[in-house]
């Protein structure tokens, strides 16, 4: 019973939005979700944010795709106009599943056979389940024949993962969010947790109430700053300068944990030598933080019984994102703040399953569980496991695939066909005019999704998929918890589960797969993935998940409760030590100048999730935040003779948007913040596709723009 309403059934699942991974219960009446309750899950203890509680009715939206669609002959792919989801019939015609699957698989197979295995690529999704991610990457590796498979981790924490794998030997978090209650100090850097990980933010605020010191380090002062002991509003792009100054202070003032360094770290002398020139006094004019504050925070961090770092994409989405994360690893390591409760490294993962999709191998350089494709032993194991010879070269990443789609015909690695499952690169990629043009140029594009997204609008074939409440599967949250979501609804019309669609395409391009069992063999796929991931989730069987709903990994046996804190005795590196990697200042790829004097920072907001395809179709969320806004400091707004609510035009060298201005004094002078969820003012039209060389992540957090008064909305 919900209020006075009696529901037909209650179904336990996981929130489909962010990486916090709140456990929920869907209340279903007359085949509609009528409300959502928070469950007592380990990450949320019944708490939910506005998205989790109210963002569910997108599943019942009348724009859901319910039939397979094939582009009508002669209808060009228009990469300049907005998609018209309700006018899809002007562009596409309905088809049966047989026809659509035969057609699309035939096209992909034809391109592979004519142009070679490098001519195809696939984007999977961090919004899908682990089983879907595993099967999708297996399809690309064994069916398409290359490692050209990636997903939006490339756009979020790829650089953090690159630094973590290099430094500590594992790309996942060392400690779970709830561990903040055991910390004396938590450093929140490059993250706006109240908006992006709202329930995680509540644990931080609770800890602060009990005396934990929060330090917010960010060019934007966001809500969590109200709870902070110190705020370090450093100048955009100067992370390395500020963090090296903190490490300098720790070493210079004799606060380094030399026992830890001697027994558990390598390369300390090189790090020490590198930070010698980064005194807080020398860095103050560069990063804009008083030297005294840098020293004070560094001392508090080093002296704390437990100090923990939680970071977001403000750290990772730079051309020096890997260097930023290297500095965080070094700071924790030289102070011995890792491998114990209330300490450690926590890159707050964005999407609900970005951790799991990466673990499952949905990345171009690694098989499941981060086994490198160019490692002969790892490749041999998977060739034996999958019964097929595999490509020995890492594939292209998200942005590289877009470049390769526009390569000349003579390029043997030109991408000609793509399969995109549940991602929306026509909104999420940097430099959208280029990305949309690349998608429109493909000889064949098949998109599997629940709505006619901006990417689907450019497809040759659109396959109607299932929303999260319509299927059973597992997802892995930011805390390394594998969690089970259960099917609450039947997909609308002829929409099908993603797992079924992947297998039907696989069969048609010649793969002999047989996953028997309910719901397209989801339990059998999970079991195969568990074997492919070796020891990591050995103890997390499907049956155990059905009983317990959530289990933390590493988990080595069925009686193992899982390890919430890792690196307690050794790091999973070759020598068991954390590798300290020195980093120097590398400026942003595109700096402001006289022509483009402002810095554009992009990101998310509380009510809308990523490219908005779900949340902008959720009634409550859309009612709260119905339109795009550009946040600017009050002083900048006044200096331009504007008032909050006025229309401005923001232009970069690549594109422009007209948008209402919003006053936000937490946005630094000389910068403008725009969320990337809105097609009508797509922030990524302006962003720069320059990449971090290690993580291959684009610089979403920094490019040069100019701002004009007025504009055509
Ligand atoms: Fe969902 Fe994240 Fe909100 Fe939890 S915090 S309810 S997982 S969006």
XYZ file of C-alpha atoms and ligand atoms in Angstrom:
721
model
C 0.000 0.000 0.000
C 1.348 3.458 -1.000
C -0.654 6.074 0.862
C -4.201 5.028 0.076
C -3.151 3.178 -3.079
C -2.790 -0.605 -3.088
C -0.032 -1.680 -5.464
C -0.002 -4.910 -7.452
C 3.596 -5.772 -6.699
C 6.838 -4.497 -5.279
C 10.031 -5.307 -7.135
C 13.537 -4.815 -5.741
C 16.116 -3.217 -8.013
C 18.912 -0.648 -8.202
C 18.610 3.029 -9.136
C 19.357 3.460 -12.860
C 21.179 6.781 -12.603
C 24.435 7.419 -10.769
C 27.298 5.285 -9.531
C 26.296 5.527 -5.879
C 24.096 2.502 -6.553
C 21.154 3.093 -4.221
C 18.953 0.035 -3.798
C 15.304 0.722 -4.551
C 11.898 -0.905 -4.706
C 9.567 -0.236 -7.620
C 5.890 -0.074 -6.664
C 3.921 -1.328 -9.661
C 0.192 -0.974 -10.298
C -1.602 -1.749 -13.564
C 1.803 -2.380 -15.226
C 2.985 1.141 -14.352
C 5.589 2.190 -11.810
C 3.643 4.441 -9.471
C 6.412 5.235 -6.997
C 9.888 4.260 -5.857
C 11.112 3.579 -2.327
C 14.674 3.507 -1.071
C 15.787 0.118 0.259
C 18.226 -0.508 3.056
C 21.169 -1.054 0.708
C 24.784 -0.785 1.849
C 25.339 2.395 -0.178
C 22.120 4.229 0.650
C 20.422 2.816 3.782
C 17.025 3.774 2.331
C 18.089 7.235 1.201
C 17.345 8.438 -2.333
C 17.892 11.667 -4.207
C 15.373 13.412 -6.428
C 16.398 11.404 -9.504
C 16.095 8.055 -7.792
C 12.794 8.878 -6.117
C 11.004 10.774 -8.880
C 12.865 10.068 -12.110
C 11.083 6.832 -13.060
C 8.210 7.707 -15.412
C 10.482 8.037 -18.449
C 9.846 4.303 -18.891
C 6.178 5.028 -19.658
C 6.842 7.998 -21.952
C 4.903 7.951 -25.213
C 8.128 8.483 -27.168
C 9.443 5.018 -26.220
C 10.627 3.079 -29.242
C 8.370 0.079 -29.717
C 9.213 -1.224 -33.211
C 12.454 -1.845 -35.123
C 12.998 0.979 -37.622
C 14.871 1.160 -40.918
C 15.829 4.457 -42.559
C 13.723 5.131 -45.638
C 15.583 5.086 -48.945
C 16.792 8.486 -50.071
C 16.423 10.174 -46.661
C 19.769 11.796 -45.954
C 21.265 11.822 -42.469
C 20.859 15.396 -41.322
C 23.506 16.078 -38.694
C 22.554 19.734 -38.281
C 18.893 19.660 -37.286
C 17.326 18.542 -34.044
C 15.809 15.064 -34.001
C 12.033 14.984 -34.053
C 11.189 11.869 -32.021
C 7.459 12.169 -32.676
C 8.047 12.556 -36.443
C 10.196 9.487 -36.808
C 7.936 8.143 -39.563
C 9.178 10.869 -41.934
C 12.654 9.371 -41.739
C 12.220 5.714 -40.802
C 9.799 2.922 -41.596
C 8.751 0.146 -39.261
C 10.209 -3.308 -39.790
C 9.875 -6.724 -38.223
C 12.638 -7.941 -35.947
C 13.648 -10.551 -38.523
C 13.989 -7.963 -41.253
C 15.805 -5.368 -39.136
C 18.241 -7.897 -37.627
C 18.952 -9.601 -40.962
C 19.474 -6.237 -42.620
C 21.784 -4.734 -40.010
C 23.821 -7.892 -39.365
C 24.174 -8.396 -43.126
C 25.499 -4.851 -43.524
C 27.997 -5.187 -40.669
C 29.181 -8.572 -41.894
C 29.491 -7.236 -45.435
C 31.671 -4.310 -44.310
C 33.849 -6.625 -42.216
C 34.303 -9.079 -45.074
C 34.940 -6.396 -47.683
C 37.062 -3.912 -45.736
C 38.545 -5.998 -42.927
C 37.912 -6.407 -39.233
C 39.175 -2.912 -38.343
C 36.362 -1.336 -40.332
C 33.787 -1.911 -37.571
C 33.462 -0.528 -34.051
C 31.025 -0.707 -31.162
C 30.043 1.562 -28.290
C 28.430 -0.252 -25.376
C 26.873 1.458 -22.418
C 27.589 2.185 -18.781
C 23.815 2.308 -18.322
C 23.394 -1.338 -19.221
C 24.102 -4.350 -17.055
C 27.385 -6.163 -16.537
C 26.042 -9.043 -18.596
C 25.213 -6.746 -21.515
C 28.632 -5.092 -21.309
C 30.396 -8.452 -21.213
C 28.448 -9.873 -24.141
C 28.773 -6.694 -26.197
C 32.577 -6.591 -25.913
C 32.718 -10.304 -26.666
C 30.637 -9.710 -29.794
C 32.989 -6.969 -31.021
C 36.148 -8.948 -30.203
C 35.038 -12.284 -31.583
C 32.432 -11.273 -34.176
C 33.667 -7.967 -35.569
C 37.236 -9.196 -35.037
C 38.974 -6.201 -33.442
C 39.231 -4.412 -30.103
C 37.394 -1.316 -31.389
C 34.995 -1.321 -28.444
C 34.587 1.426 -25.886
C 32.011 3.297 -23.839
C 31.566 6.469 -21.874
C 34.193 5.630 -19.270
C 36.451 7.212 -21.911
C 34.616 10.461 -21.263
C 34.599 10.290 -17.499
C 37.332 8.541 -15.484
C 39.633 6.963 -18.106
C 42.529 9.116 -16.941
C 41.889 8.281 -13.275
C 41.878 4.587 -14.167
C 45.099 4.956 -16.193
C 46.845 6.536 -13.194
C 45.393 4.028 -10.730
C 46.379 0.978 -12.798
C 49.876 2.397 -13.178
C 50.220 3.434 -9.534
C 48.291 1.002 -7.374
C 47.551 -1.793 -9.869
C 43.760 -1.509 -9.717
C 41.363 0.941 -11.322
C 38.695 0.738 -8.631
C 38.299 2.608 -5.367
C 40.416 1.670 -2.345
C 37.702 2.556 0.196
C 33.949 2.889 0.006
C 32.081 6.179 0.304
C 30.593 5.293 3.681
C 34.122 5.070 5.024
C 34.058 8.861 5.329
C 32.574 8.282 8.784
C 35.968 6.876 9.841
C 37.970 9.745 8.335
C 39.228 12.801 10.178
C 39.549 14.666 6.913
C 38.075 14.215 3.469
C 39.419 16.026 0.446
C 36.702 16.489 -2.167
C 38.377 17.616 -5.360
C 36.944 18.292 -8.810
C 33.589 16.976 -7.720
C 30.138 18.373 -7.040
C 28.749 15.446 -5.053
C 25.487 17.143 -4.052
C 24.529 17.249 -7.734
C 26.279 14.203 -9.127
C 26.421 11.693 -6.262
C 23.727 13.100 -4.001
C 23.318 10.264 -1.526
C 27.102 9.923 -1.239
C 27.145 13.639 -0.427
C 24.770 13.044 2.480
C 27.304 10.673 4.077
C 29.974 13.350 3.722
C 27.712 15.963 5.309
C 26.827 13.582 8.156
C 30.534 12.986 8.768
C 31.145 16.739 8.825
C 28.445 17.124 11.480
C 30.330 14.650 13.633
C 33.574 16.566 13.276
C 35.214 15.296 10.087
C 36.943 18.117 8.255
C 35.860 18.513 4.646
C 38.256 20.283 2.310
C 36.676 21.300 -0.985
C 39.222 21.882 -3.736
C 37.538 23.019 -6.922
C 37.462 26.002 -9.274
C 33.674 26.038 -8.670
C 32.466 26.379 -5.108
C 29.462 24.087 -4.964
C 26.984 23.106 -2.263
C 29.370 20.812 -0.384
C 31.431 23.943 0.314
C 28.790 24.961 2.897
C 29.984 22.028 4.988
C 33.694 22.516 4.381
C 36.405 23.316 6.897
C 38.520 24.868 4.144
C 37.735 25.755 0.530
C 40.539 25.831 -2.014
C 39.023 27.557 -5.045
C 42.017 27.099 -7.293
C 42.206 28.597 -10.765
C 40.870 26.242 -13.445
C 43.598 23.999 -14.898
C 46.075 24.410 -12.018
C 45.435 21.148 -10.150
C 48.991 19.838 -10.536
C 50.500 23.060 -9.199
C 48.317 22.991 -6.077
C 48.660 19.255 -5.407
C 52.422 19.236 -5.925
C 52.632 22.136 -3.471
C 50.772 20.012 -0.904
C 53.157 17.080 -1.470
C 56.103 19.498 -1.250
C 54.823 20.711 2.118
C 54.408 17.182 3.473
C 57.979 16.250 2.554
C 59.617 19.572 3.446
C 57.953 19.781 6.860
C 58.899 16.216 7.792
C 55.312 14.951 7.723
C 55.868 12.125 5.244
C 55.163 8.615 6.513
C 58.662 7.270 5.903
C 57.872 3.786 7.247
C 55.056 3.424 4.720
C 57.202 4.819 1.916
C 60.126 2.510 2.746
C 58.049 -0.628 2.967
C 55.262 -0.024 0.440
C 56.174 2.608 -2.158
C 58.599 2.923 -5.049
C 60.084 5.901 -6.882
C 59.891 8.221 -3.873
C 63.212 9.919 -4.595
C 62.052 10.909 -8.089
C 58.809 12.315 -6.673
C 60.691 14.198 -3.948
C 63.082 15.685 -6.488
C 60.187 16.684 -8.750
C 58.181 18.540 -6.104
C 61.262 20.386 -4.806
C 60.435 23.354 -7.041
C 56.740 23.372 -6.162
C 56.747 25.254 -2.875
C 53.346 26.665 -1.855
C 54.846 30.140 -2.054
C 55.937 29.572 -5.661
C 52.606 28.011 -6.605
C 50.373 30.625 -4.943
C 50.336 32.990 -7.947
C 49.752 30.063 -10.310
C 46.890 28.294 -8.556
C 45.532 31.290 -6.654
C 45.506 29.594 -3.241
C 47.383 31.342 -0.421
C 50.540 29.419 0.472
C 49.449 29.402 4.090
C 46.211 27.589 3.183
C 48.043 25.015 1.096
C 50.383 24.316 4.002
C 47.571 24.191 6.536
C 45.550 21.684 4.489
C 48.615 19.565 3.684
C 49.516 19.381 7.380
C 45.973 18.421 8.362
C 45.867 15.763 5.653
C 49.184 14.251 6.735
C 48.419 14.327 10.468
C 44.880 12.968 10.229
C 44.283 9.496 11.649
C 42.440 8.829 8.420
C 42.300 11.099 5.353
C 40.388 10.192 2.253
C 40.278 11.709 -1.227
C 37.078 11.634 -3.274
C 37.304 13.051 -6.756
C 35.219 13.594 -9.825
C 35.610 14.638 -13.394
C 37.048 18.004 -12.491
C 40.209 15.966 -11.969
C 39.933 13.588 -14.886
C 38.578 15.607 -17.835
C 41.767 17.455 -18.722
C 44.652 16.800 -21.056
C 46.575 16.374 -17.793
C 43.866 14.267 -16.132
C 46.215 11.327 -15.587
C 48.784 13.662 -14.014
C 46.116 15.088 -11.706
C 45.260 11.576 -10.497
C 48.955 10.681 -10.169
C 49.294 13.603 -7.749
C 46.340 12.334 -5.682
C 47.878 8.857 -5.493
C 51.196 10.384 -4.458
C 49.567 12.574 -1.791
C 47.814 9.601 -0.193
C 50.934 7.452 -0.419
C 53.546 9.821 1.012
C 51.260 10.413 3.977
C 50.456 6.697 4.449
C 46.776 7.500 3.987
C 45.840 4.331 2.141
C 45.190 0.706 2.980
C 43.282 1.393 6.181
C 39.736 2.442 7.087
C 38.858 6.114 6.684
C 41.628 6.776 4.181
C 42.411 6.154 0.551
C 41.433 6.958 -2.987
C 37.882 7.159 -4.286
C 37.236 8.286 -7.872
C 33.457 8.787 -7.708
C 32.219 6.780 -10.694
C 29.567 8.562 -12.733
C 27.029 6.258 -14.329
C 25.274 3.449 -12.499
C 27.465 0.802 -14.149
C 30.576 2.527 -15.411
C 32.641 0.528 -12.917
C 31.061 -2.756 -13.964
C 31.188 -2.068 -17.705
C 34.919 -1.364 -17.440
C 35.457 -4.446 -15.260
C 33.605 -6.504 -17.881
C 36.043 -5.442 -20.621
C 34.049 -2.778 -22.445
C 37.291 -0.928 -23.199
C 39.591 -1.194 -26.204
C 42.858 -2.106 -24.528
C 41.675 -4.678 -21.993
C 39.686 -7.875 -21.693
C 37.505 -8.447 -18.622
C 39.251 -7.700 -15.318
C 41.793 -5.397 -16.994
C 43.808 -8.113 -18.775
C 45.691 -6.308 -21.542
C 44.871 -7.387 -25.088
C 48.531 -6.987 -26.066
C 49.671 -9.339 -23.305
C 50.302 -12.680 -24.963
C 49.394 -14.727 -21.916
C 46.107 -12.885 -21.340
C 45.199 -13.067 -25.012
C 45.998 -16.775 -25.079
C 43.693 -17.361 -22.114
C 40.786 -15.571 -23.813
C 41.451 -17.235 -27.178
C 41.118 -20.549 -25.415
C 38.096 -19.415 -23.379
C 36.198 -17.994 -26.350
C 37.531 -20.537 -28.867
C 38.704 -17.979 -31.376
C 41.827 -16.143 -32.484
C 41.811 -12.557 -31.227
C 43.265 -9.244 -32.417
C 46.540 -8.496 -30.617
C 46.339 -4.691 -30.938
C 44.401 -2.346 -28.637
C 41.410 -0.844 -30.416
C 40.494 2.782 -30.910
C 38.884 4.825 -28.146
C 35.648 6.857 -28.361
C 37.084 10.054 -29.827
C 39.591 8.173 -32.002
C 36.731 6.153 -33.501
C 35.011 9.392 -34.521
C 38.207 10.563 -36.220
C 38.560 7.200 -37.946
C 34.990 7.414 -39.266
C 36.090 10.505 -41.196
C 39.391 9.024 -42.390
C 40.018 8.892 -46.157
C 38.929 5.785 -48.034
C 42.561 4.815 -48.468
C 43.021 4.384 -44.678
C 42.919 0.639 -43.963
C 41.636 1.414 -40.453
C 38.782 3.666 -41.574
C 35.679 2.912 -39.501
C 32.740 2.273 -41.817
C 30.160 0.562 -39.643
C 29.131 0.924 -36.005
C 26.878 -0.736 -33.480
C 25.929 1.637 -30.647
C 24.063 0.205 -27.703
C 22.596 2.699 -25.246
C 25.060 5.530 -25.730
C 24.440 8.944 -27.189
C 27.713 10.243 -28.649
C 25.811 12.797 -30.753
C 25.374 14.616 -27.425
C 28.150 13.334 -25.175
C 31.233 13.581 -27.412
C 33.382 16.696 -27.554
C 33.188 18.981 -30.609
C 29.734 17.748 -31.566
C 29.668 19.126 -35.090
C 32.621 16.855 -35.829
C 31.159 13.877 -33.937
C 27.722 14.161 -35.554
C 29.300 14.496 -38.979
C 31.359 11.368 -38.272
C 28.271 9.389 -37.241
C 26.341 10.592 -40.274
C 29.234 9.569 -42.542
C 29.208 5.905 -41.534
C 28.175 3.475 -44.231
C 26.089 1.637 -41.666
C 25.036 2.656 -38.167
C 22.776 0.565 -35.962
C 21.582 2.110 -32.698
C 19.888 0.168 -29.926
C 18.092 2.405 -27.444
C 14.843 3.163 -25.687
C 14.256 6.593 -27.292
C 14.965 8.263 -30.614
C 18.128 9.899 -29.278
C 20.238 12.388 -31.187
C 22.469 9.443 -32.167
C 19.575 7.202 -33.229
C 18.385 10.017 -35.490
C 21.563 9.467 -37.560
C 21.182 5.678 -37.738
C 20.334 3.349 -40.596
C 18.623 0.913 -38.247
C 17.125 1.629 -34.835
C 16.405 -1.285 -32.498
C 13.937 -0.749 -29.623
C 15.537 -1.882 -26.377
C 14.410 -2.335 -22.788
C 14.633 0.221 -20.015
C 16.362 -0.824 -16.800
C 13.136 -1.689 -14.899
C 12.211 -4.047 -17.752
C 15.106 -6.464 -17.322
C 17.098 -8.442 -14.803
C 20.850 -7.955 -14.495
C 23.741 -6.839 -12.337
C 25.489 -3.487 -12.058
C 28.608 -2.543 -10.079
C 28.647 0.729 -8.216
C 31.411 3.141 -7.327
C 32.058 1.150 -4.117
C 32.840 -2.107 -5.975
C 29.460 -3.574 -4.994
C 27.923 -5.982 -7.522
C 24.162 -5.462 -7.197
C 21.179 -7.237 -8.704
C 18.310 -5.441 -10.421
C 15.138 -7.399 -11.074
C 12.600 -7.018 -13.844
C 9.523 -5.073 -12.750
C 7.793 -4.462 -16.091
C 7.341 -5.913 -19.563
C 8.938 -3.838 -22.364
C 6.419 -1.825 -24.413
C 5.293 -2.981 -27.855
C 7.920 -5.045 -29.638
C 10.859 -3.681 -27.610
C 13.253 -6.439 -26.554
C 15.852 -7.003 -23.826
C 19.315 -5.818 -24.878
C 20.811 -9.202 -24.083
C 18.442 -10.828 -26.588
C 19.299 -8.277 -29.283
C 23.076 -8.715 -28.882
C 22.715 -12.480 -29.201
C 20.514 -12.213 -32.302
C 23.070 -9.985 -34.035
C 25.902 -12.304 -32.931
C 24.128 -15.309 -34.391
C 23.626 -13.535 -37.706
C 27.281 -12.586 -38.086
C 28.326 -16.169 -37.543
C 28.843 -16.672 -33.798
C 27.580 -19.885 -32.309
C 26.391 -18.750 -28.890
C 24.035 -20.591 -26.645
C 23.030 -18.939 -23.382
C 20.114 -20.941 -22.122
C 17.789 -19.894 -19.333
C 15.282 -17.238 -18.389
C 15.586 -13.667 -19.599
C 17.924 -14.421 -22.506
C 20.196 -16.534 -20.346
C 21.258 -13.677 -18.076
C 22.444 -15.990 -15.291
C 24.502 -18.053 -17.755
C 26.118 -14.907 -19.173
C 26.897 -13.718 -15.640
C 28.489 -17.045 -14.829
C 30.707 -16.900 -17.922
C 31.725 -13.342 -17.049
C 32.553 -14.455 -13.513
C 34.946 -17.047 -14.931
C 36.465 -14.466 -17.293
C 37.129 -12.138 -14.372
C 39.109 -14.834 -12.573
C 39.351 -14.379 -8.853
C 37.845 -10.878 -8.543
C 34.207 -11.915 -8.228
C 34.764 -15.638 -7.695
C 32.652 -15.674 -4.548
C 29.753 -13.699 -6.030
C 27.537 -16.315 -7.613
C 24.204 -15.529 -9.247
C 22.427 -17.473 -6.509
C 24.198 -15.425 -3.861
C 23.139 -12.190 -5.548
C 19.556 -13.432 -5.642
C 19.793 -13.930 -1.878
C 21.861 -10.916 -0.843
C 21.229 -8.339 -3.645
C 24.629 -6.667 -3.105
C 28.123 -8.087 -2.544
C 31.418 -6.175 -2.507
C 34.431 -7.390 -4.468
C 37.195 -8.544 -4.288
C 35.306 -11.573 -3.067
C 37.245 -14.795 -3.247
C 34.777 -17.392 -2.008
C 31.080 -17.737 -1.292
C 31.736 -17.279 2.416
C 33.876 -14.167 1.835
C 31.876 -11.041 2.819
C 33.962 -8.997 0.339
C 36.697 -6.481 1.018
C 35.487 -2.916 1.577
C 39.064 -1.678 2.114
C 41.823 -2.917 -0.190
C 45.625 -2.542 -0.334
C 45.783 -3.324 3.388
C 49.008 -5.327 3.104
C 50.141 -5.008 -0.490
C 49.209 -3.359 -3.756
C 48.253 -5.544 -6.731
C 51.285 -4.296 -8.692
C 54.170 -6.446 -9.954
C 56.323 -5.649 -6.899
C 53.435 -5.185 -4.461
C 54.298 -1.496 -3.995
C 52.542 1.722 -4.980
C 54.455 3.470 -7.740
C 54.863 7.204 -7.208
C 54.813 8.997 -10.548
C 56.005 12.622 -10.662
C 53.851 15.077 -12.607
C 54.658 18.513 -13.973
C 52.410 21.343 -15.078
C 50.982 20.839 -18.572
C 48.672 23.677 -19.621
C 45.209 23.157 -21.068
C 45.139 22.559 -24.794
C 43.233 25.775 -25.498
C 43.848 28.772 -23.248
C 41.699 31.930 -23.174
C 42.990 34.830 -25.261
C 41.817 38.251 -26.402
C 39.358 36.731 -28.870
C 37.962 34.003 -26.591
C 38.556 35.325 -23.067
C 36.343 33.029 -20.956
C 36.814 29.432 -19.818
C 33.958 27.000 -20.507
C 33.455 24.303 -17.863
C 30.905 21.595 -18.640
C 29.275 19.065 -16.333
C 26.025 17.790 -14.905
C 23.288 19.097 -12.635
C 21.231 17.414 -9.938
C 18.019 16.860 -11.886
C 19.331 15.807 -15.280
C 21.340 12.802 -16.095
C 24.051 13.031 -18.734
C 22.542 13.669 -22.184
C 19.052 13.981 -20.733
C 17.394 11.220 -22.763
C 15.807 9.728 -19.623
C 15.546 12.584 -17.119
C 14.201 15.143 -19.569
C 11.342 12.681 -20.134
C 10.739 12.305 -16.387
C 7.868 14.636 -15.457
C 9.055 15.847 -12.058
C 12.684 16.321 -13.046
C 11.801 18.175 -16.222
C 9.401 20.399 -14.294
C 12.149 21.407 -11.854
C 14.799 22.080 -14.517
C 13.030 22.562 -17.860
C 15.682 24.501 -19.758
C 19.405 24.908 -20.196
C 21.168 27.667 -18.308
C 24.719 28.997 -18.260
C 26.034 29.725 -14.766
C 28.184 32.803 -14.300
C 29.495 34.773 -11.384
C 27.381 37.807 -10.418
C 30.328 40.128 -10.961
C 30.826 38.900 -14.519
C 27.089 39.176 -15.216
C 27.045 42.744 -13.936
C 30.219 43.669 -15.825
C 28.521 42.631 -19.050
C 25.459 44.738 -18.213
C 23.333 41.598 -17.922
C 20.789 40.371 -15.415
C 20.112 36.774 -14.425
C 17.671 35.283 -16.929
C 18.947 37.292 -19.898
C 19.907 35.473 -23.065
C 23.563 35.209 -24.004
C 25.409 33.512 -26.845
C 28.437 31.463 -25.887
C 30.856 30.755 -28.726
C 34.006 28.696 -29.036
C 36.125 28.071 -32.134
C 33.950 24.997 -32.823
C 30.369 25.966 -32.135
C 27.967 28.187 -30.238
C 24.774 28.097 -28.183
C 22.203 30.684 -27.154
C 21.191 30.202 -23.538
C 19.754 31.926 -20.478
C 22.320 33.151 -17.970
C 22.015 32.040 -14.345
C 23.745 33.694 -11.449
C 26.017 31.392 -9.486
C 28.678 33.072 -7.421
C 30.432 29.742 -6.947
C 31.458 29.881 -10.602
C 34.810 31.645 -10.774
C 35.279 34.983 -12.476
C 36.149 34.533 -16.104
C 34.376 31.185 -16.424
C 30.971 29.901 -17.506
C 29.481 26.527 -16.533
C 26.998 24.748 -18.833
C 25.467 21.289 -18.247
C 25.602 19.006 -21.280
C 22.092 17.524 -21.002
C 20.253 19.907 -23.347
C 20.050 19.415 -27.094
C 18.813 22.958 -27.695
C 21.940 24.408 -26.059
C 24.368 21.528 -26.405
C 27.475 22.441 -24.450
C 29.536 19.922 -26.362
C 29.136 21.875 -29.581
C 31.847 24.048 -28.078
C 34.115 21.609 -26.216
C 37.599 20.640 -27.336
C 38.399 17.089 -28.469
C 42.048 17.339 -27.318
C 42.929 14.167 -25.386
C 44.892 13.209 -22.313
C 47.656 11.041 -23.834
C 47.290 8.219 -21.301
C 43.554 7.938 -20.615
C 42.519 9.351 -24.036
C 39.884 11.431 -22.257
C 38.803 14.740 -23.832
C 39.254 18.086 -22.111
C 35.599 18.723 -21.227
C 36.516 20.904 -18.280
C 38.411 23.582 -20.127
C 38.207 25.416 -23.422
C 38.185 29.043 -24.486
C 34.915 30.810 -25.283
C 33.560 34.312 -25.753
C 30.210 35.537 -24.534
C 27.899 37.974 -26.301
C 24.711 39.561 -25.086
C 21.529 38.294 -26.732
C 21.013 35.414 -29.099
C 18.366 33.309 -30.789
C 17.005 30.605 -28.523
Fe 20.090 7.165 -7.792
Fe 22.498 8.211 -7.434
Fe 20.362 9.459 -6.528
Fe 21.161 7.205 -5.386
S 22.267 9.132 -5.417
S 19.062 7.765 -5.884
S 21.946 6.064 -7.166
S 20.854 9.068 -8.672
